[in-house]
mmCIF file of C-alpha atoms in Angstrom:
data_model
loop_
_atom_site.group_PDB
_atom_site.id
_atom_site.type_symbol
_atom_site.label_atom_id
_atom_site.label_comp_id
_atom_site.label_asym_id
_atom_site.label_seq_id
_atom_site.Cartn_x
_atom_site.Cartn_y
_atom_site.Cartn_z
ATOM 1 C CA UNK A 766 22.182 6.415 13.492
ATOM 2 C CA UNK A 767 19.368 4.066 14.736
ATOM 3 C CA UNK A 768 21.739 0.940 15.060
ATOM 4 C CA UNK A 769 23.261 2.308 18.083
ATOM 5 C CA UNK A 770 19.611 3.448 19.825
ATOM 6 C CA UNK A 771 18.317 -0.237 20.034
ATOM 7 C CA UNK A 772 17.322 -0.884 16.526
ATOM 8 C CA UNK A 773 18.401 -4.396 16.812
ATOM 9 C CA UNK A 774 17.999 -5.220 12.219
ATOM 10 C CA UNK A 775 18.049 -2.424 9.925
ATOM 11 C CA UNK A 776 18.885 -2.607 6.505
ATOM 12 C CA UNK A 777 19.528 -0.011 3.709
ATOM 13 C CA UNK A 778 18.192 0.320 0.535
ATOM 14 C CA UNK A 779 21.496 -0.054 -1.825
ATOM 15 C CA UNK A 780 21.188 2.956 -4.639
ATOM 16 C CA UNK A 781 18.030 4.289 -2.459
ATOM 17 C CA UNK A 782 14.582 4.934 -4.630
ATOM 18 C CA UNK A 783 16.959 5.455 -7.538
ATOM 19 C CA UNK A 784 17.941 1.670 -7.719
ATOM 20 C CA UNK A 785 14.336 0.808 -6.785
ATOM 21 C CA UNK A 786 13.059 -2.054 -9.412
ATOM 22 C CA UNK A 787 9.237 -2.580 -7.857
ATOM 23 C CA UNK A 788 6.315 -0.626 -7.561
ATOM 24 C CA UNK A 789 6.169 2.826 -6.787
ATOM 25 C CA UNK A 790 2.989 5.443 -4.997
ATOM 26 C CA UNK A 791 2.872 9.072 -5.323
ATOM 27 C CA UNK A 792 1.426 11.952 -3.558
ATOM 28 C CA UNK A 793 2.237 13.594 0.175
ATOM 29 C CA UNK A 794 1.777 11.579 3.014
ATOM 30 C CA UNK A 795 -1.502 12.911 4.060
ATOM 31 C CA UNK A 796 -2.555 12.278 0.533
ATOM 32 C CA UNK A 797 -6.977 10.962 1.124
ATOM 33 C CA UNK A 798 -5.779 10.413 4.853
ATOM 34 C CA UNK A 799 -9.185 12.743 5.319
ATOM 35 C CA UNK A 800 -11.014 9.753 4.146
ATOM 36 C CA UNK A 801 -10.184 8.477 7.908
ATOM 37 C CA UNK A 802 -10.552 10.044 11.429
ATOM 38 C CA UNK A 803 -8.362 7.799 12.873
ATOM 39 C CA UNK A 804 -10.585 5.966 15.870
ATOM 40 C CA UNK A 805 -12.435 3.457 13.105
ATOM 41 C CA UNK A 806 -13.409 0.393 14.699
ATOM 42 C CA UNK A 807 -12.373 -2.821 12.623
ATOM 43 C CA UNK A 808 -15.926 -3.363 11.186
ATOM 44 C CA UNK A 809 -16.087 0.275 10.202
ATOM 45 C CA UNK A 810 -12.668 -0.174 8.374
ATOM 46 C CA UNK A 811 -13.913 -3.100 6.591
ATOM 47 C CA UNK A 812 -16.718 -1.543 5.328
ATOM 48 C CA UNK A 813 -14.588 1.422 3.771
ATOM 49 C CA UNK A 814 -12.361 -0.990 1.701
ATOM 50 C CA UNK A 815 -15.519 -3.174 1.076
ATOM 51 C CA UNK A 816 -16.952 0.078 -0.371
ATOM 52 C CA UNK A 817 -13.604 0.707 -2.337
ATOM 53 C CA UNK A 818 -12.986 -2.654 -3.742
ATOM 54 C CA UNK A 819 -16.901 -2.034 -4.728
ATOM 55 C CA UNK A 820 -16.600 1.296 -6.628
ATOM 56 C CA UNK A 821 -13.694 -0.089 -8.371
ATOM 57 C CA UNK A 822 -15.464 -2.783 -9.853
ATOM 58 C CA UNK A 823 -18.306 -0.482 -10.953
ATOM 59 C CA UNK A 824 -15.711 1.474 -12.700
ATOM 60 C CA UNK A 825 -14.622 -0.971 -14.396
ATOM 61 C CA UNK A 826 -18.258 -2.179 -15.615
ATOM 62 C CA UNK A 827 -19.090 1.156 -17.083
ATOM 63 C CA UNK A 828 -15.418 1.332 -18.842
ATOM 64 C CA UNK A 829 -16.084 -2.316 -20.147
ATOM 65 C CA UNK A 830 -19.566 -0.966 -21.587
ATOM 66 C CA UNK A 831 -18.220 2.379 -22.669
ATOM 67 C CA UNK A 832 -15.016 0.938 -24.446
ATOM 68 C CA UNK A 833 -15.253 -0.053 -28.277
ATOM 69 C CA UNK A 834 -12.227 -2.135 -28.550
ATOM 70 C CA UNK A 835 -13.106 -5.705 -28.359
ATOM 71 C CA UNK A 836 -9.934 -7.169 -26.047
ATOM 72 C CA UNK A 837 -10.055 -4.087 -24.179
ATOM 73 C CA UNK A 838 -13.983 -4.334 -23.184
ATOM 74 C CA UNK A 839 -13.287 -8.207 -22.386
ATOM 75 C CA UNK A 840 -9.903 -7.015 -20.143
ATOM 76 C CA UNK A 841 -12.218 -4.373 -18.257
ATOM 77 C CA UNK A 842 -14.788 -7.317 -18.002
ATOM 78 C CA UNK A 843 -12.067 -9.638 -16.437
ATOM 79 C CA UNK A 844 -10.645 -7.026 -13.923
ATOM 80 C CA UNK A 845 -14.648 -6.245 -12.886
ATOM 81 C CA UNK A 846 -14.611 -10.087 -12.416
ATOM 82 C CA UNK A 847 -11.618 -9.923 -10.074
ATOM 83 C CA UNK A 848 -13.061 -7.343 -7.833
ATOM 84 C CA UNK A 849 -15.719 -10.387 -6.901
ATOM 85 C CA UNK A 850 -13.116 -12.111 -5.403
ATOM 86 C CA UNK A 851 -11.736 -9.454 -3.731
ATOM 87 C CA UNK A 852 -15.079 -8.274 -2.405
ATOM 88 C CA UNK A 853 -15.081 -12.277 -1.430
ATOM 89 C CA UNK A 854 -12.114 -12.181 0.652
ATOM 90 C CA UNK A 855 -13.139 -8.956 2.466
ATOM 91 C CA UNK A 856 -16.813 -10.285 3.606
ATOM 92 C CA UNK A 857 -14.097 -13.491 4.811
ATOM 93 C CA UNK A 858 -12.168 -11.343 6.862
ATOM 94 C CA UNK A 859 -15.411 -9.655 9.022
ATOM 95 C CA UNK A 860 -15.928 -13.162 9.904
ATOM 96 C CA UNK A 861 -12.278 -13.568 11.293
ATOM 97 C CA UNK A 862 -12.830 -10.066 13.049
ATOM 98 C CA UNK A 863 -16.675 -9.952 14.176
ATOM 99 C CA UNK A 864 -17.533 -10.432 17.830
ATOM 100 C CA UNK A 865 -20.339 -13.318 18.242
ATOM 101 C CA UNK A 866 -23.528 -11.871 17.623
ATOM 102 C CA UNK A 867 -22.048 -9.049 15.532
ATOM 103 C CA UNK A 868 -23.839 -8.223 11.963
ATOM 104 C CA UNK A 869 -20.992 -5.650 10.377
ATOM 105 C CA UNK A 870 -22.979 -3.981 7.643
ATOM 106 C CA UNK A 871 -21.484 -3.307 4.454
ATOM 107 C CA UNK A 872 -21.372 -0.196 2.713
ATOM 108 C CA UNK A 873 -21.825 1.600 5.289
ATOM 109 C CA UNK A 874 -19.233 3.757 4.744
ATOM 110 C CA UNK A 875 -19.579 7.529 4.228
ATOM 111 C CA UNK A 876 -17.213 8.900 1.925
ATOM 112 C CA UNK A 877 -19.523 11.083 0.205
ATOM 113 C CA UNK A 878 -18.938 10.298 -3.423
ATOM 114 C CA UNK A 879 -18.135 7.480 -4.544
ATOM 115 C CA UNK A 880 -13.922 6.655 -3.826
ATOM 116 C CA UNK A 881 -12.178 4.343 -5.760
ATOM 117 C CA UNK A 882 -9.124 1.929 -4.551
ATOM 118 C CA UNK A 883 -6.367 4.331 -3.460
ATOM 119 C CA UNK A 884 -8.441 7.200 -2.432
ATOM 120 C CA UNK A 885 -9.535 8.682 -5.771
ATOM 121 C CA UNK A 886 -12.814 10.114 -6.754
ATOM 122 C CA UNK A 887 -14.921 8.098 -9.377
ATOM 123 C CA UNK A 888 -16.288 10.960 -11.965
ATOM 124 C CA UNK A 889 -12.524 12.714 -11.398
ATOM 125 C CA UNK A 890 -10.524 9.817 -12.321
ATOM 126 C CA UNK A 891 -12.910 8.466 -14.891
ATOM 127 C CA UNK A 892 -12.927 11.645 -16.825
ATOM 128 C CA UNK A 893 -9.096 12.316 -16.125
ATOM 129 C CA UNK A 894 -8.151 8.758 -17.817
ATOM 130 C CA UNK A 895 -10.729 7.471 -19.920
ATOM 131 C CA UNK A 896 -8.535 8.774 -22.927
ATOM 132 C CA UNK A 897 -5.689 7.033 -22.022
ATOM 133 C CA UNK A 898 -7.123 3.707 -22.033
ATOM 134 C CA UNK A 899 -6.956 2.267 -25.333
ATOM 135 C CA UNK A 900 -4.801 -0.253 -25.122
ATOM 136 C CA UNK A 901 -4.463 -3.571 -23.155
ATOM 137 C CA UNK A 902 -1.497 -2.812 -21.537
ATOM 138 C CA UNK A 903 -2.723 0.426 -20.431
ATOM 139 C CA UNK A 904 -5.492 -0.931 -18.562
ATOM 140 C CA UNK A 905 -3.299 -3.211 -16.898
ATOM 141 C CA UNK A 906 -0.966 -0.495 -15.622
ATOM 142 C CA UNK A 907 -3.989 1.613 -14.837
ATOM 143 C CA UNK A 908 -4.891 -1.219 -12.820
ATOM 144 C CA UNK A 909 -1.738 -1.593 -10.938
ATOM 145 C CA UNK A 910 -1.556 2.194 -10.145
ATOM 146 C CA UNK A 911 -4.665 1.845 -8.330
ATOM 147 C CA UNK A 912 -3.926 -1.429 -6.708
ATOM 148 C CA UNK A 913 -0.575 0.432 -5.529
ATOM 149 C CA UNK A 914 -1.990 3.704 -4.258
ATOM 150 C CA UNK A 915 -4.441 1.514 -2.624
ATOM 151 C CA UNK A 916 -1.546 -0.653 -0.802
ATOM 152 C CA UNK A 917 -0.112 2.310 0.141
ATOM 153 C CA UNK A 918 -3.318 4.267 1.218
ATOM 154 C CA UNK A 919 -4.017 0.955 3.588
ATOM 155 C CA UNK A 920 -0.458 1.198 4.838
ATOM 156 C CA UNK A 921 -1.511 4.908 5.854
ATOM 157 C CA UNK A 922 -4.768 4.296 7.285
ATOM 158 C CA UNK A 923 -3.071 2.145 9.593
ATOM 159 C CA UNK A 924 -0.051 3.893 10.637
ATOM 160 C CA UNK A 925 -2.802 7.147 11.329
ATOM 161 C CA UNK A 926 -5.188 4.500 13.384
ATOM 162 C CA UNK A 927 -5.494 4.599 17.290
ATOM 163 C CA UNK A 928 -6.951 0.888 17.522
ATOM 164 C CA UNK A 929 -4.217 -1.762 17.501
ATOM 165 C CA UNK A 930 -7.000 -3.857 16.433
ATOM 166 C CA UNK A 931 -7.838 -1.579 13.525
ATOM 167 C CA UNK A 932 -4.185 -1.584 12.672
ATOM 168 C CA UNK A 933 -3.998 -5.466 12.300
ATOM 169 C CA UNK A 934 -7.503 -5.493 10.226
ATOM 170 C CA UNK A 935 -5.527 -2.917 7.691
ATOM 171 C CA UNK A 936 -2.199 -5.203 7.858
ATOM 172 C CA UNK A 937 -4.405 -7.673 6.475
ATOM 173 C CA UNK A 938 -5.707 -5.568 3.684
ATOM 174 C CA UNK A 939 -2.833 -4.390 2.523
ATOM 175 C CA UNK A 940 -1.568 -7.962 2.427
ATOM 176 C CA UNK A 941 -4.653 -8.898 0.360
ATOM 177 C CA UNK A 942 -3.388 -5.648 -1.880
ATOM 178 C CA UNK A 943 0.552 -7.174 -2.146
ATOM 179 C CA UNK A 944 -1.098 -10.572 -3.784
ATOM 180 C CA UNK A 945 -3.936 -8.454 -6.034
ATOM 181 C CA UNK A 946 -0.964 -6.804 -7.450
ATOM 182 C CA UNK A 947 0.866 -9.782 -8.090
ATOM 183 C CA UNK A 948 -1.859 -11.388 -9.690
ATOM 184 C CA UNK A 949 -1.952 -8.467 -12.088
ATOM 185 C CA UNK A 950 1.443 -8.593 -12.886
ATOM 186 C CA UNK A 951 1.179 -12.167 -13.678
ATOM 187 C CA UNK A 952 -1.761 -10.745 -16.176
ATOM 188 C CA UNK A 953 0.594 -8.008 -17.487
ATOM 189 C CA UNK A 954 3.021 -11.126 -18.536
ATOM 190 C CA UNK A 955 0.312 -13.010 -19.920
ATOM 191 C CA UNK A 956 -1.003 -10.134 -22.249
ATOM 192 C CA UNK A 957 2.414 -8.309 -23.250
ATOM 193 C CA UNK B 764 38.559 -0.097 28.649
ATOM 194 C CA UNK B 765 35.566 -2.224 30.141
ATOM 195 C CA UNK B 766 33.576 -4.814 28.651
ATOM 196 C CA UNK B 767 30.695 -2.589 29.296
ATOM 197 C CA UNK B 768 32.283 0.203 27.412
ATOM 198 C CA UNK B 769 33.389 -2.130 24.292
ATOM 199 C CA UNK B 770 29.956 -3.530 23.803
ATOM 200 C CA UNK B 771 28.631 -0.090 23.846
ATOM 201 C CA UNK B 772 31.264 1.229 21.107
ATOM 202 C CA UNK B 773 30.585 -2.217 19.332
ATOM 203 C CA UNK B 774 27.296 -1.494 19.030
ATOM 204 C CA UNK B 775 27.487 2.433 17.961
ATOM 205 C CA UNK B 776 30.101 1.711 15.346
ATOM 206 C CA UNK B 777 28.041 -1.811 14.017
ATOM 207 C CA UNK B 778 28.295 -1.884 10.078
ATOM 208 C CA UNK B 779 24.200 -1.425 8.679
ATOM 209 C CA UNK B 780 23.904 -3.778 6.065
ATOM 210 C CA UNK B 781 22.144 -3.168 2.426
ATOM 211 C CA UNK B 782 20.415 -5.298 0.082
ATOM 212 C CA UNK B 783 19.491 -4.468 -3.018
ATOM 213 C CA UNK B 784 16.356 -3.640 -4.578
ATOM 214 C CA UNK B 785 16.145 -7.670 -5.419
ATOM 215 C CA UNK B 786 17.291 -8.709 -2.064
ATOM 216 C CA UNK B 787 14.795 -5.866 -0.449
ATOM 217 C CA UNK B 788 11.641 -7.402 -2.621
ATOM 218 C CA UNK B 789 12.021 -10.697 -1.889
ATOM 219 C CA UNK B 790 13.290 -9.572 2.092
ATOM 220 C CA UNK B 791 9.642 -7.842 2.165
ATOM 221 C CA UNK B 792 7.769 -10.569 0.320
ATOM 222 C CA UNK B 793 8.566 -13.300 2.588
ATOM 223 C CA UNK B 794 7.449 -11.003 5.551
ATOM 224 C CA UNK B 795 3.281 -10.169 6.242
ATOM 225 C CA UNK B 796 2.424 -6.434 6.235
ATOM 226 C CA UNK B 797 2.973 -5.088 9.782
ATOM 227 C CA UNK B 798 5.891 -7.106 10.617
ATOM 228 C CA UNK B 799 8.873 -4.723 9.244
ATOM 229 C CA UNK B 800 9.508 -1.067 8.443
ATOM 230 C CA UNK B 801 9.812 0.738 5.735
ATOM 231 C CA UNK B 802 11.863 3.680 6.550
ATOM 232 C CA UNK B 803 11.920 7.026 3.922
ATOM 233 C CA UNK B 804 14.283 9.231 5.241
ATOM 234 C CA UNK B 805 14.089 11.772 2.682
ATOM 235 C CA UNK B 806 12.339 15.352 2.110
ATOM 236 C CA UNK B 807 8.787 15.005 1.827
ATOM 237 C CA UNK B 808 9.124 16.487 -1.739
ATOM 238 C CA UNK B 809 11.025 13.200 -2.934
ATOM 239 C CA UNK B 810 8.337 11.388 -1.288
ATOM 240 C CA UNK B 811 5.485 12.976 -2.996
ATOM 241 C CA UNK B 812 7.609 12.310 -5.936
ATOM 242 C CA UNK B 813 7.804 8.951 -5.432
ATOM 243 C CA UNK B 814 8.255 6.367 -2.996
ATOM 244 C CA UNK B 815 7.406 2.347 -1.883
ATOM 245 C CA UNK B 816 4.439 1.970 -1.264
ATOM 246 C CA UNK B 817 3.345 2.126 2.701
ATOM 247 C CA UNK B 818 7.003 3.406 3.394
ATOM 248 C CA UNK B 819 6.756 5.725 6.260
ATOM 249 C CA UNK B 820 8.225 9.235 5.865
ATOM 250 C CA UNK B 821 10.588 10.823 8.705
ATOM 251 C CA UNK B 822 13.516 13.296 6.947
ATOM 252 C CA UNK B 823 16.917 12.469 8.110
ATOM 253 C CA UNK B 824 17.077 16.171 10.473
ATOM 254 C CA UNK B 825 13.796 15.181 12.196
ATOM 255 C CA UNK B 826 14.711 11.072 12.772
ATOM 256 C CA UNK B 827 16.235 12.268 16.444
ATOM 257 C CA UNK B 828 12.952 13.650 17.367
ATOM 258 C CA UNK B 829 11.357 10.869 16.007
ATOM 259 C CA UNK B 830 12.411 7.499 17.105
ATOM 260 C CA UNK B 831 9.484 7.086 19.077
ATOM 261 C CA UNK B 832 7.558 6.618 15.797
ATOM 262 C CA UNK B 833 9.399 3.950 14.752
ATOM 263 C CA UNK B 834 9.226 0.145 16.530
ATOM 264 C CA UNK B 835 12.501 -1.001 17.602
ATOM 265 C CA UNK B 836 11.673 -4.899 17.794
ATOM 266 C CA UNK B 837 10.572 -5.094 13.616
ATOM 267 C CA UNK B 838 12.958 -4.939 11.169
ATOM 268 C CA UNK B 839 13.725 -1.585 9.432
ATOM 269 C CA UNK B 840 14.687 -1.124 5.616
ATOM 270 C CA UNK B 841 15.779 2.745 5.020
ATOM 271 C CA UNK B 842 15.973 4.393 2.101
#
C-alpha cells in the first residue's frame, strides 16, 4: 500500500512479531505517556530520564541490601554501578544541548512518586517482583525488561513531543537505551 | 501507454521487500534512533500483547487515514 504513495524504502518484517528473535515491550500505546504533556523543553526531558536512570539505581541499592544471596547482592551491586555511567552520559548530553549560560537542573522533574526506567512506579514494582528475584539470571532479565520498556517509553515520549528539538534529545536517549541493553546482554552471556 | 503512465504502474505494482528478523536487527542496528520507522500495523490488542520496542502502532484499516503520521523520506520496516 505505502510503496505506491511515495514511500520511497519499506521493508517487511518476514513471519511478522511471530518470527521476531529480539527484544520485545508490552502494554498499550499510551502506556505512562501521562508521565509527559508533550511541549517539554530538551532540558526538562533530560531531567525526567536523569530522574529515571536515578530511581533505578536506588532500586537496585535497596534490592542489593535487602537480598541474602551472595552473587545476587554483588549482581544488584554491579547493575547500581552501571546506572553511574548512565547518569554520566545523561549530565554529557545537557552539555551537547544547553544554550550558553544555561544551568539545566537535575531532578527537577515532577513525577510525583518516584518512576523507575520504563515508566513504572518504585514501591509497585518493588513489591510486585521482589519474589521473583532469586536468581542471577532473573535479575538480568529483570534488568532488560526495564531497559526495554524504557527504550520503548523514550521512543513514545518522542513520537507524542511537539519540539523537534525535544524529539532529537529523546532519539538520543533511546540510543543510549539500544547500547545499555546490549551491554546487559553481553552480561547475560557472561553469567549463564 | 505513456512513459508517464508506466512509471506510475511501475511504481504501484513495485515488489516490498522483507528481511528477516536477523536481517531487520542488524538493518536497525546499523541505523541511530530517529532515522527509520518502525511500522505495527496490527490491532492495538496484539500490540499491547507484544511488540518492538518504539514501533509505532497504526492498524492496517486506519493506515489510509494515516499516512500523514508516517515520514516518507526514512525508511519503514512493517510488521
Amino acid at each position: 500500500m505505502l510503496s505506491g504513495l511515495g514511500f520511497e524504502e519499506i521493508y517487511n518484517l518476514k513471519g511478522g512479531i511471530k518470527a521476531w528473535q529480539g527484544l520485545e515491550a508490552a502494554g498499550p500505546k499510551e502506556l505512562n505517556l501521562d508521565i509527559v504533556r508533550g511541549d517539554e523543553t530538551p532540558d526538562e526531558i533530560v531531567a525526567l530520564a536523569y530522574d529515571m536512570e536515578d530511581s533505578l539505581q536506588t532500586y537496585y541499592k535497596e534490592m542489593h541490601h535487602r537480598t541474602k544471596d551472595q552473587e545476587v547482592r554483588e549482581l544488584f551491586y554491579k547493575l547500581a554501578s552501571i546506572e553511574d555511567k548512565h547518569k554520566r552520559t545523561i549530565l554529557e548530553l545537557i552539555a551537547t544541548i544547553e544554550a550558553p549560560g544555561g544551568s539545566t537542573k537535575i531532578s527537577q522533574a515532577d513525577t510525583g512518586t518516584m518512576v523507575l526506567e520504563g515508566g513504572f512506579d518504585m514501591a509497585e514494582f518493588m513489591e510486585q517482583n521482589e519474589p521473583t528475584l532469586k536468581t542471577v539470571p532473573n535479575v538480568i532479565e529483570l534488568a532488560m525488561m526495564l531497559e526495554t520498556q524504557a527504550l520503548d517509553l523514550y521512543l513514545r515520549f518522542a513520537a507524542k513531543s511537539t519540539n523537534a528539538e525535544t524529539k532529537d534529545v529523546l532519539f538520543k536517549i533511546a540510543q543510549e537505551e539500544k547500547g545499555h541493553l546490549a551491554g546487559l546482554g553481553r552480561l547475560m552471556e557472561e553469567k549463564i | 501507454m505513456g512513459a508517464k503512465k508506466i512509471m506510475l504502474l511501475k511504481r504501484l505494482f513495485r515488489r516490498v521487500r522483507s528481511m528477516d528478523s536477523k536481517k531487520a536487527m542488524a538493518f536497525m542496528n546499523k541505523l541511530t534512533e530517529g532515522t527509520f520507522t518502525l511500522l505495527d500495523v496490527r490491532q492495538p490488542r496484539e500490540y499491547e500483547k507484544a511488540h518492538i520496542p518504539g514501533a509505532q502502532l497504526i492498524p492496517l484499516s486506519e493506515l489510509a487515514d494515516s499516512l500523514n503520521e508516517l515520514d516518507p523520506t526514512k525508511p519503514i520496516i512493517a510488521y
